[in-house]
Tab-separated table of C-alpha atoms and ligand atoms in Angstrom:
chain	number	residue	atom	x	y	z
A	130	MET	CA	9.928	-27.749	4.803
A	131	LYS	CA	13.205	-26.327	6.064
A	132	MET	CA	13.076	-22.640	7.050
A	133	LYS	CA	13.680	-20.415	4.051
A	134	LYS	CA	15.131	-16.908	4.264
A	135	ILE	CA	13.889	-14.254	1.857
A	136	LEU	CA	15.419	-10.808	1.426
A	137	ALA	CA	13.125	-8.157	-0.087
A	138	VAL	CA	13.911	-4.845	-1.762
A	139	GLU	CA	11.316	-2.071	-2.310
A	140	THR	CA	12.168	1.190	-4.085
A	141	SER	CA	9.061	1.894	-6.186
A	142	CYS	CA	8.509	5.469	-5.003
A	143	ASP	CA	10.168	7.492	-2.246
A	144	GLU	CA	11.111	4.903	0.383
A	145	THR	CA	14.210	2.717	0.183
A	146	ALA	CA	13.098	-0.359	2.096
A	147	MET	CA	14.495	-3.834	2.751
A	148	SER	CA	13.393	-6.693	4.918
A	149	LEU	CA	14.658	-10.141	5.813
A	150	ILE	CA	12.101	-12.784	6.771
A	151	GLU	CA	12.006	-16.498	7.508
A	152	LEU	CA	9.310	-18.725	6.086
A	153	SER	CA	8.205	-22.227	7.010
A	154	GLU	CA	5.383	-24.140	5.351
A	155	LYS	CA	2.907	-26.258	7.333
A	156	PRO	CA	0.149	-28.454	5.831
A	157	ASP	CA	-2.529	-25.804	6.411
A	158	ARG	CA	-0.570	-22.557	6.701
A	159	PHE	CA	2.563	-20.537	6.126
A	160	SER	CA	4.471	-19.181	9.125
A	161	PHE	CA	6.711	-16.143	8.940
A	162	LYS	CA	9.184	-14.476	11.241
A	163	ILE	CA	10.264	-10.933	10.426
A	164	LEU	CA	13.971	-10.691	11.149
A	165	THR	CA	14.504	-7.094	9.989
A	166	ASN	CA	12.411	-4.250	8.574
A	167	VAL	CA	14.356	-1.187	7.427
A	168	VAL	CA	12.775	1.859	5.754
A	169	ALA	CA	14.757	4.950	4.716
A	170	SER	CA	12.225	7.684	4.007
A	171	GLN	CA	12.802	10.526	1.558
A	172	ILE	CA	9.943	12.686	2.868
A	173	ASP	CA	12.225	15.566	3.932
A	174	LEU	CA	13.842	15.625	0.494
A	175	HIS	CA	10.532	16.016	-1.359
A	176	LYS	CA	8.787	18.319	1.145
A	177	LYS	CA	9.891	21.546	-0.466
A	178	TRP	CA	8.577	20.425	-3.865
A	179	GLY	CA	5.158	19.530	-2.416
A	180	GLY	CA	5.364	16.014	-3.901
A	181	VAL	CA	7.778	13.314	-5.069
A	182	TYR	CA	10.426	14.662	-7.460
A	183	PRO	CA	11.287	11.557	-9.563
A	184	GLU	CA	14.941	12.331	-10.426
A	185	LEU	CA	15.744	13.217	-6.823
A	186	ALA	CA	14.005	10.022	-5.691
A	187	SER	CA	16.201	7.734	-7.820
A	188	ARG	CA	19.383	9.520	-6.724
A	189	ALA	CA	18.332	9.193	-3.069
A	190	HIS	CA	17.687	5.438	-3.565
A	191	LEU	CA	21.196	5.087	-4.980
A	192	GLU	CA	22.684	6.755	-1.903
A	193	ALA	CA	20.554	4.804	0.567
A	194	ILE	CA	20.608	1.317	-0.916
A	195	VAL	CA	23.932	0.017	0.451
A	196	PRO	CA	23.465	1.421	3.992
A	197	VAL	CA	19.917	-0.010	4.042
A	198	LEU	CA	21.225	-3.405	2.877
A	199	ALA	CA	23.934	-3.372	5.568
A	200	GLU	CA	21.372	-2.535	8.263
A	201	THR	CA	18.976	-5.217	6.982
A	202	MET	CA	21.658	-7.878	7.130
A	203	ALA	CA	22.736	-6.578	10.572
A	204	ALA	CA	25.935	-5.270	8.914
A	205	LYS	CA	27.212	-8.795	8.186
A	206	THR	CA	26.137	-8.240	4.603
A	207	ILE	CA	28.344	-10.628	2.628
A	208	LYS	CA	28.335	-13.487	5.147
A	209	MET	CA	24.572	-13.296	5.690
A	210	LEU	CA	23.685	-12.944	2.017
A	211	LYS	CA	25.096	-16.408	1.376
A	212	SER	CA	22.442	-17.860	3.674
A	213	VAL	CA	19.524	-16.173	1.912
A	214	ASP	CA	17.365	-18.521	-0.207
A	215	GLY	CA	15.741	-15.949	-2.489
A	216	ILE	CA	15.590	-12.229	-3.202
A	217	ALA	CA	12.204	-10.557	-3.775
A	218	VAL	CA	11.983	-7.170	-5.435
A	219	THR	CA	9.224	-4.732	-6.366
A	220	ALA	CA	9.265	-4.710	-10.171
A	221	GLY	CA	6.281	-2.346	-10.570
A	222	PRO	CA	4.125	-0.353	-10.677
A	223	GLY	CA	6.046	2.772	-9.719
A	224	LEU	CA	8.478	5.410	-10.916
A	225	ILE	CA	10.817	3.933	-13.531
A	226	GLY	CA	14.024	5.484	-12.137
A	227	SER	CA	13.155	4.413	-8.593
A	228	LEU	CA	12.123	0.877	-9.596
A	229	LEU	CA	15.353	0.391	-11.556
A	230	MET	CA	17.470	1.044	-8.442
A	231	GLY	CA	15.814	-1.824	-6.571
A	232	VAL	CA	15.514	-4.211	-9.507
A	233	GLU	CA	19.149	-3.812	-10.561
A	234	THR	CA	20.346	-4.180	-6.956
A	235	ALA	CA	18.338	-7.402	-6.584
A	236	ASN	CA	19.566	-8.746	-9.931
A	237	ILE	CA	23.218	-8.033	-9.098
A	238	LEU	CA	22.910	-9.665	-5.654
A	239	GLY	CA	21.073	-12.620	-7.211
A	240	SER	CA	23.665	-13.263	-9.868
A	241	PHE	CA	26.629	-12.710	-7.509
A	242	PHE	CA	25.317	-15.064	-4.839
A	243	SER	CA	23.474	-17.431	-7.268
A	244	LYS	CA	20.064	-16.839	-5.685
A	245	PRO	CA	16.690	-16.743	-7.436
A	246	VAL	CA	15.264	-13.229	-7.827
A	247	ILE	CA	11.484	-12.951	-7.580
A	248	SER	CA	9.397	-10.107	-9.081
A	249	VAL	CA	6.700	-8.807	-6.747
A	250	ASN	CA	3.961	-6.364	-7.690
A	251	HIS	CA	3.862	-3.345	-5.351
A	252	LEU	CA	0.127	-3.826	-4.727
A	253	GLU	CA	0.549	-7.456	-3.700
A	254	GLY	CA	3.153	-6.226	-1.216
A	255	HIS	CA	0.504	-3.930	0.281
A	256	ILE	CA	-2.013	-6.806	0.324
A	257	TYR	CA	0.337	-9.271	2.049
A	258	SER	CA	1.408	-6.580	4.579
A	259	ALA	CA	-2.151	-6.833	5.915
A	260	PHE	CA	-1.509	-10.395	7.141
A	261	CYS	CA	0.678	-8.704	9.768
A	262	SER	CA	-2.629	-7.576	11.290
A	263	ALA	CA	-2.247	-10.059	14.157
A	264	ILE	CA	1.544	-10.029	14.363
A	265	LYS	CA	3.004	-11.215	17.694
A	266	ASN	CA	6.672	-11.318	18.589
A	267	ARG	CA	7.482	-10.492	14.948
A	268	SER	CA	5.711	-13.726	13.921
A	269	LEU	CA	2.607	-14.250	11.806
A	270	THR	CA	0.752	-17.030	10.038
A	271	ILE	CA	-1.198	-17.077	6.801
A	272	PRO	CA	-3.809	-19.825	6.286
A	273	LYS	CA	-3.589	-21.665	2.966
A	274	LYS	CA	-7.333	-21.841	2.298
A	275	ASP	CA	-10.346	-20.925	4.518
A	276	ILE	CA	-9.836	-17.184	3.942
A	277	PHE	CA	-11.018	-17.081	0.309
A	278	PRO	CA	-12.671	-15.449	-1.502
A	279	ALA	CA	-10.905	-12.386	-0.116
A	280	LEU	CA	-11.268	-8.768	-1.100
A	281	ALA	CA	-8.494	-6.177	-0.771
A	282	LEU	CA	-8.980	-2.424	-0.814
A	283	VAL	CA	-5.580	-0.921	-1.626
A	284	VAL	CA	-5.568	2.830	-1.000
A	285	SER	CA	-2.297	4.610	-1.664
A	286	GLY	CA	-0.860	7.654	-3.402
A	287	GLY	CA	-1.132	5.985	-6.805
A	288	HIS	CA	-3.963	3.463	-6.396
A	289	THR	CA	-7.473	2.973	-5.136
A	290	SER	CA	-8.329	-0.578	-6.114
A	291	LEU	CA	-10.712	-3.286	-4.997
A	292	ILE	CA	-8.984	-6.573	-5.734
A	293	LEU	CA	-10.673	-9.972	-5.533
A	294	MET	CA	-8.598	-13.029	-4.600
A	295	ASN	CA	-9.976	-16.552	-5.020
A	296	GLU	CA	-6.691	-18.079	-3.889
A	297	HIS	CA	-3.225	-16.937	-2.879
A	298	LEU	CA	-1.356	-14.871	-5.494
A	299	SER	CA	-4.382	-14.646	-7.800
A	300	TYR	CA	-5.833	-11.184	-8.348
A	301	LYS	CA	-8.759	-9.646	-10.199
A	302	THR	CA	-9.362	-5.902	-10.017
A	303	VAL	CA	-13.119	-5.443	-9.604
A	304	GLY	CA	-13.116	-1.696	-8.958
A	305	GLN	CA	-10.672	1.194	-9.204
A	306	THR	CA	-10.467	4.947	-9.324
A	307	LEU	CA	-11.420	6.592	-12.579
A	308	ASP	CA	-9.337	9.684	-11.771
A	309	ASP	CA	-7.386	10.567	-8.592
A	310	ALA	CA	-6.275	7.935	-6.085
A	311	ALA	CA	-7.504	8.414	-2.505
A	312	GLY	CA	-3.986	9.287	-1.257
A	313	GLU	CA	-3.555	11.671	-4.172
A	314	ALA	CA	-6.830	13.381	-3.179
A	315	PHE	CA	-5.529	13.746	0.408
A	316	ASP	CA	-2.277	15.207	-0.938
A	317	LYS	CA	-4.033	17.631	-3.335
A	318	VAL	CA	-6.543	18.813	-0.734
A	319	ALA	CA	-3.661	19.308	1.721
A	320	LYS	CA	-2.023	21.520	-0.902
A	321	ILE	CA	-5.249	23.527	-1.308
A	322	LEU	CA	-5.375	23.934	2.489
A	323	GLU	CA	-1.630	24.783	2.499
A	324	LEU	CA	-0.779	21.940	4.878
A	325	GLY	CA	2.380	20.679	3.170
A	326	TYR	CA	3.499	17.216	2.050
A	327	PRO	CA	2.641	14.406	2.616
A	328	GLY	CA	-0.936	15.532	2.839
A	329	GLY	CA	-2.613	12.501	4.399
A	330	PRO	CA	-1.058	12.694	7.862
A	331	ALA	CA	-1.397	16.531	7.859
A	332	ILE	CA	-5.138	16.365	7.099
A	333	GLU	CA	-5.639	13.629	9.681
A	334	LYS	CA	-3.947	15.756	12.363
A	335	LEU	CA	-5.858	18.938	11.554
A	336	ALA	CA	-9.177	17.069	11.243
A	337	LEU	CA	-8.923	16.085	14.925
A	338	SER	CA	-9.862	19.660	15.869
A	339	GLY	CA	-12.528	20.083	13.173
A	340	ASN	CA	-16.242	19.381	12.826
A	341	GLU	CA	-16.721	16.642	10.217
A	342	ASN	CA	-20.329	17.713	9.606
A	343	ALA	CA	-19.524	21.368	8.951
A	344	TYR	CA	-19.403	21.055	5.164
A	345	GLU	CA	-21.549	18.842	3.005
A	346	LEU	CA	-19.316	17.478	0.256
A	347	PRO	CA	-20.357	15.298	-2.706
A	348	LEU	CA	-20.399	11.592	-1.905
A	349	SER	CA	-19.277	10.782	-5.439
A	350	MET	CA	-20.173	7.145	-5.925
A	351	VAL	CA	-19.824	6.966	-9.735
A	352	LYS	CA	-22.702	4.630	-10.693
A	353	ARG	CA	-24.635	3.136	-7.804
A	354	ASP	CA	-23.872	-0.490	-8.723
A	355	ALA	CA	-20.356	0.029	-10.059
A	356	LEU	CA	-17.374	-0.622	-7.814
A	357	ASP	CA	-15.274	2.201	-9.281
A	358	PHE	CA	-14.267	5.363	-7.421
A	359	SER	CA	-13.899	9.023	-8.359
A	360	PHE	CA	-12.252	11.639	-6.153
A	361	SER	CA	-11.543	14.540	-8.485
A	362	GLY	CA	-15.030	16.065	-8.059
A	363	LEU	CA	-14.622	15.976	-4.294
A	364	LYS	CA	-11.242	17.698	-4.546
A	365	THR	CA	-12.741	20.393	-6.813
A	366	ALA	CA	-15.637	20.887	-4.384
A	367	VAL	CA	-13.076	21.559	-1.633
A	368	LEU	CA	-11.197	23.961	-3.912
A	369	TYR	CA	-14.355	25.958	-4.690
A	370	LEU	CA	-15.123	26.303	-1.000
A	371	THR	CA	-11.771	28.043	-0.612
A	372	LYS	CA	-12.017	30.344	-3.647
A	373	ASN	CA	-14.515	31.601	-6.195
A	374	PRO	CA	-14.107	29.472	-9.362
A	375	VAL	CA	-14.872	32.438	-11.665
A	376	THR	CA	-13.071	35.371	-10.066
A	377	GLY	CA	-10.433	33.384	-8.134
A	378	GLU	CA	-11.302	35.495	-5.087
A	379	LYS	CA	-10.447	33.805	-1.773
A	380	ARG	CA	-13.374	32.696	0.382
A	381	LYS	CA	-13.583	32.464	4.142
A	382	PHE	CA	-13.536	28.895	5.374
A	383	ASN	CA	-12.617	26.930	8.469
A	384	ARG	CA	-9.533	24.860	7.656
A	385	ALA	CA	-9.999	22.216	10.366
A	386	ASP	CA	-13.712	21.792	9.595
A	387	LEU	CA	-12.978	21.423	5.886
A	388	ALA	CA	-10.183	18.881	6.548
A	389	ALA	CA	-12.511	16.861	8.812
A	390	SER	CA	-15.428	16.991	6.341
A	391	PHE	CA	-13.165	15.931	3.458
A	392	GLN	CA	-11.659	13.040	5.451
A	393	LYS	CA	-15.096	11.824	6.512
A	394	THR	CA	-16.388	11.901	2.918
A	395	VAL	CA	-13.405	9.969	1.478
A	396	CYS	CA	-13.694	7.340	4.219
A	397	GLU	CA	-17.431	6.966	3.643
A	398	ILE	CA	-16.983	6.441	-0.097
A	399	LEU	CA	-14.212	3.858	0.444
A	400	THR	CA	-16.217	1.965	3.041
A	401	LEU	CA	-19.530	1.974	1.152
A	402	LYS	CA	-17.959	0.603	-2.039
A	403	THR	CA	-16.071	-2.053	-0.080
A	404	ILE	CA	-19.260	-3.243	1.640
A	405	GLN	CA	-20.951	-3.371	-1.769
A	406	ALA	CA	-18.095	-5.546	-3.105
A	407	ILE	CA	-18.044	-7.871	-0.050
A	408	LYS	CA	-21.759	-8.513	-0.530
A	409	LYS	CA	-21.473	-8.963	-4.293
A	410	TYR	CA	-18.616	-11.492	-4.106
A	411	GLN	CA	-19.568	-13.024	-0.728
A	412	THR	CA	-16.007	-12.635	0.512
A	413	LYS	CA	-14.884	-14.248	3.760
A	414	THR	CA	-12.023	-11.838	4.312
A	415	VAL	CA	-11.528	-8.136	3.665
A	416	ILE	CA	-8.160	-6.418	3.600
A	417	LEU	CA	-7.539	-2.676	3.979
A	418	SER	CA	-4.011	-1.624	3.053
A	419	GLY	CA	-1.816	1.012	1.367
A	420	GLY	CA	-0.628	4.358	2.767
A	421	VAL	CA	-4.116	5.793	3.383
A	422	SER	CA	-4.911	2.810	5.642
A	423	ALA	CA	-2.550	4.415	8.186
A	424	ASN	CA	-5.395	6.897	8.769
A	425	THR	CA	-6.998	6.206	12.177
A	426	TYR	CA	-10.372	7.673	11.188
A	427	LEU	CA	-10.515	5.345	8.150
A	428	ARG	CA	-9.403	2.293	10.163
A	429	GLU	CA	-12.100	2.878	12.777
A	430	HIS	CA	-14.905	3.850	10.386
A	431	PHE	CA	-14.093	0.925	8.044
A	432	GLN	CA	-14.026	-1.678	10.825
A	433	LYS	CA	-17.196	-0.442	12.497
A	434	ALA	CA	-19.251	-0.277	9.282
A	435	ILE	CA	-18.000	-3.620	7.920
A	436	LYS	CA	-18.630	-5.432	11.209
A	437	LYS	CA	-22.164	-4.014	11.245
A	438	GLU	CA	-23.003	-4.955	7.654
A	439	THR	CA	-21.060	-8.167	6.954
A	440	ASP	CA	-19.436	-11.216	8.580
A	441	ALA	CA	-16.108	-10.765	6.804
A	442	THR	CA	-12.891	-11.054	8.808
A	443	ILE	CA	-11.030	-7.743	8.624
A	444	LEU	CA	-7.256	-7.547	8.141
A	445	ILE	CA	-5.446	-4.199	8.426
A	446	PRO	CA	-1.655	-3.899	8.744
A	447	PRO	CA	-0.059	-2.142	11.720
A	448	LYS	CA	0.344	1.549	10.790
A	449	ASP	CA	4.053	1.314	9.980
A	450	LEU	CA	3.279	-1.459	7.471
A	451	SER	CA	0.384	0.461	5.850
A	452	THR	CA	2.766	2.834	4.082
A	453	ASP	CA	5.503	1.565	1.752
A	454	ASN	CA	7.688	-1.152	3.277
A	455	ALA	CA	9.537	-4.297	2.243
A	456	VAL	CA	7.918	-6.705	4.728
A	457	GLY	CA	4.852	-7.199	2.502
A	458	ILE	CA	7.140	-7.593	-0.515
A	459	ALA	CA	9.111	-10.255	1.389
A	460	ILE	CA	5.955	-12.151	2.399
A	461	ALA	CA	4.493	-12.057	-1.140
A	462	GLY	CA	7.933	-12.972	-2.544
A	463	ALA	CA	8.169	-15.933	-0.158
A	464	MET	CA	4.731	-17.151	-1.272
A	465	HIS	CA	5.893	-17.009	-4.901
A	466	TYR	CA	9.122	-18.754	-3.926
A	467	VAL	CA	7.170	-21.674	-2.468
A	468	LYS	CA	4.806	-21.842	-5.442
A	469	ASN	CA	7.286	-21.512	-8.308
A	470	SER	CA	9.922	-23.993	-7.133
A	471	ASN	CA	12.835	-21.775	-8.133
A	472	VAL	CA	11.943	-21.040	-11.746
A	473	TYR	CA	12.165	-17.304	-12.308
A	474	GLU	CA	12.852	-14.878	-15.102
A	475	VAL	CA	15.253	-12.022	-14.462
A	476	PRO	CA	13.013	-9.234	-13.096
A	477	GLN	CA	12.578	-6.112	-15.181
A	478	ALA	CA	11.223	-2.776	-13.975
A	479	GLN	CA	7.633	-2.398	-15.180
A	480	PRO	CA	6.272	1.064	-14.249
A	481	ASN	CA	2.685	0.231	-15.306
A	482	TRP	CA	2.539	-3.412	-14.238
A	483	LYS	CA	-1.078	-4.380	-13.492
A	484	ILE	CA	-1.585	-6.771	-10.586
A	485	ASP	CA	-4.105	-8.771	-12.681
A	486	ASN	CA	-1.333	-9.666	-15.133
A	487	ARG	CA	1.004	-11.159	-12.585
A	488	SER	CA	1.328	-14.917	-12.833
B	678	KG4	O1	1.350	3.273	0.014
B	678	KG4	P1	2.055	4.569	0.091
B	678	KG4	O2	3.037	4.766	1.213
B	678	KG4	O3	2.802	4.882	-1.256
B	678	KG4	C1	2.221	4.617	-2.501
B	678	KG4	O4	2.228	3.442	-2.904
B	678	KG4	O5	1.671	5.600	-3.059
B	678	KG4	O6	0.916	5.695	0.172
B	678	KG4	C2	1.231	7.045	0.252
B	678	KG4	C3	-0.057	7.833	0.343
B	678	KG4	C4	0.136	9.344	0.262
B	678	KG4	O7	-0.780	9.879	-0.650
B	678	KG4	C5	-0.151	9.789	1.688
B	678	KG4	O8	-0.689	11.114	1.781
B	678	KG4	C6	-1.162	8.762	2.132
B	678	KG4	O9	-0.714	7.550	1.584
B	678	KG4	N1	-1.198	8.659	3.597
B	678	KG4	C7	-2.278	8.985	4.338
B	678	KG4	C8	-1.886	8.836	5.691
B	678	KG4	N2	-0.587	8.397	5.719
B	678	KG4	C9	-0.183	8.308	4.419
B	678	KG4	N3	-3.513	9.396	3.982
B	678	KG4	C10	-4.392	9.659	4.960
B	678	KG4	N4	-4.088	9.572	6.279
B	678	KG4	C11	-2.856	9.156	6.693
B	678	KG4	N5	-2.564	9.059	7.972
B	679	ZN	ZN1	2.597	1.907	-1.857
């Protein structure tokens, strides 16, 4: 197969991201070269609100989208766009106003340059980012078979899902959070500890100077055999260590110790449930991805425990591809491009799009 170029657009939350990649198909594998990876973060904009402010996010996407496109195409935007074979875009899940910015941009570019536009689910972007685990010289390969069944743990601000894959682009959610997502729990606990936004990196930094065994927090495992998660009880337990639930009176606590104990507990829950799922489905590969997978403690704890308990091959993206990016969207989009031989519907923003329903 001739090299194909795919441009990807990701605007589902608070990052305006684009990437240009090249794909070539071999009998047993796909090979990719990442030509550009541009991410314009809105963190500073949302900091003072302590979380993502949806209207501000869509306006910021609107301002960033053309400069990000120019940078992605190395400023030769029009000339280079003609040579692109397909445009991938995150169609959901995410914030409706933010998604629309990316989807409409992709649709306009697609119709102007007569290129197919491919809908990608945000979670599959996180999953395919993990194949950059062994990236070298901006190049990576993805085997066609041999790696399945595979299990992906996607841990982000909006999701904590265990997703089973029996082949490429096929997904079955076998476990998910019943309340808060893991990243959401990090962000809420950071708020309780007055650490600012985004909470995950702030907790990770503070936890380095804390004692992770100082506080015993509930290892909320839902039902023993179930693969679902629950983090709201853990968050409440942290809250009640900082103030009396009845009188609201502040309690004395050690911030670093509490951050470290919370981080350890979340990572233990995530790892234990993943090991349970690997054993249940006999998976050959396990993927850890999504914003929370940028956490060094989680990466180390997860790898150590999984290596000890299972034979599964572990894939974790480099840290800059754990959080939202368009490289994973481009890789997943390229896989769909190969599979669907250019038959696509015009993408529509779908804020609640479930990965299981993607076809
Ligand atoms: O995947 P992502 O960038 O966006 C969503 O799809 O939500 O994930 C963002 C989440 C936030 O909740 C953030 O606090 C968390 O990932 N996060 C972290 C770390 N870096 C980002 N959580 C723990 N430790 C980190 N180092
Ligand atoms: Zn994400």
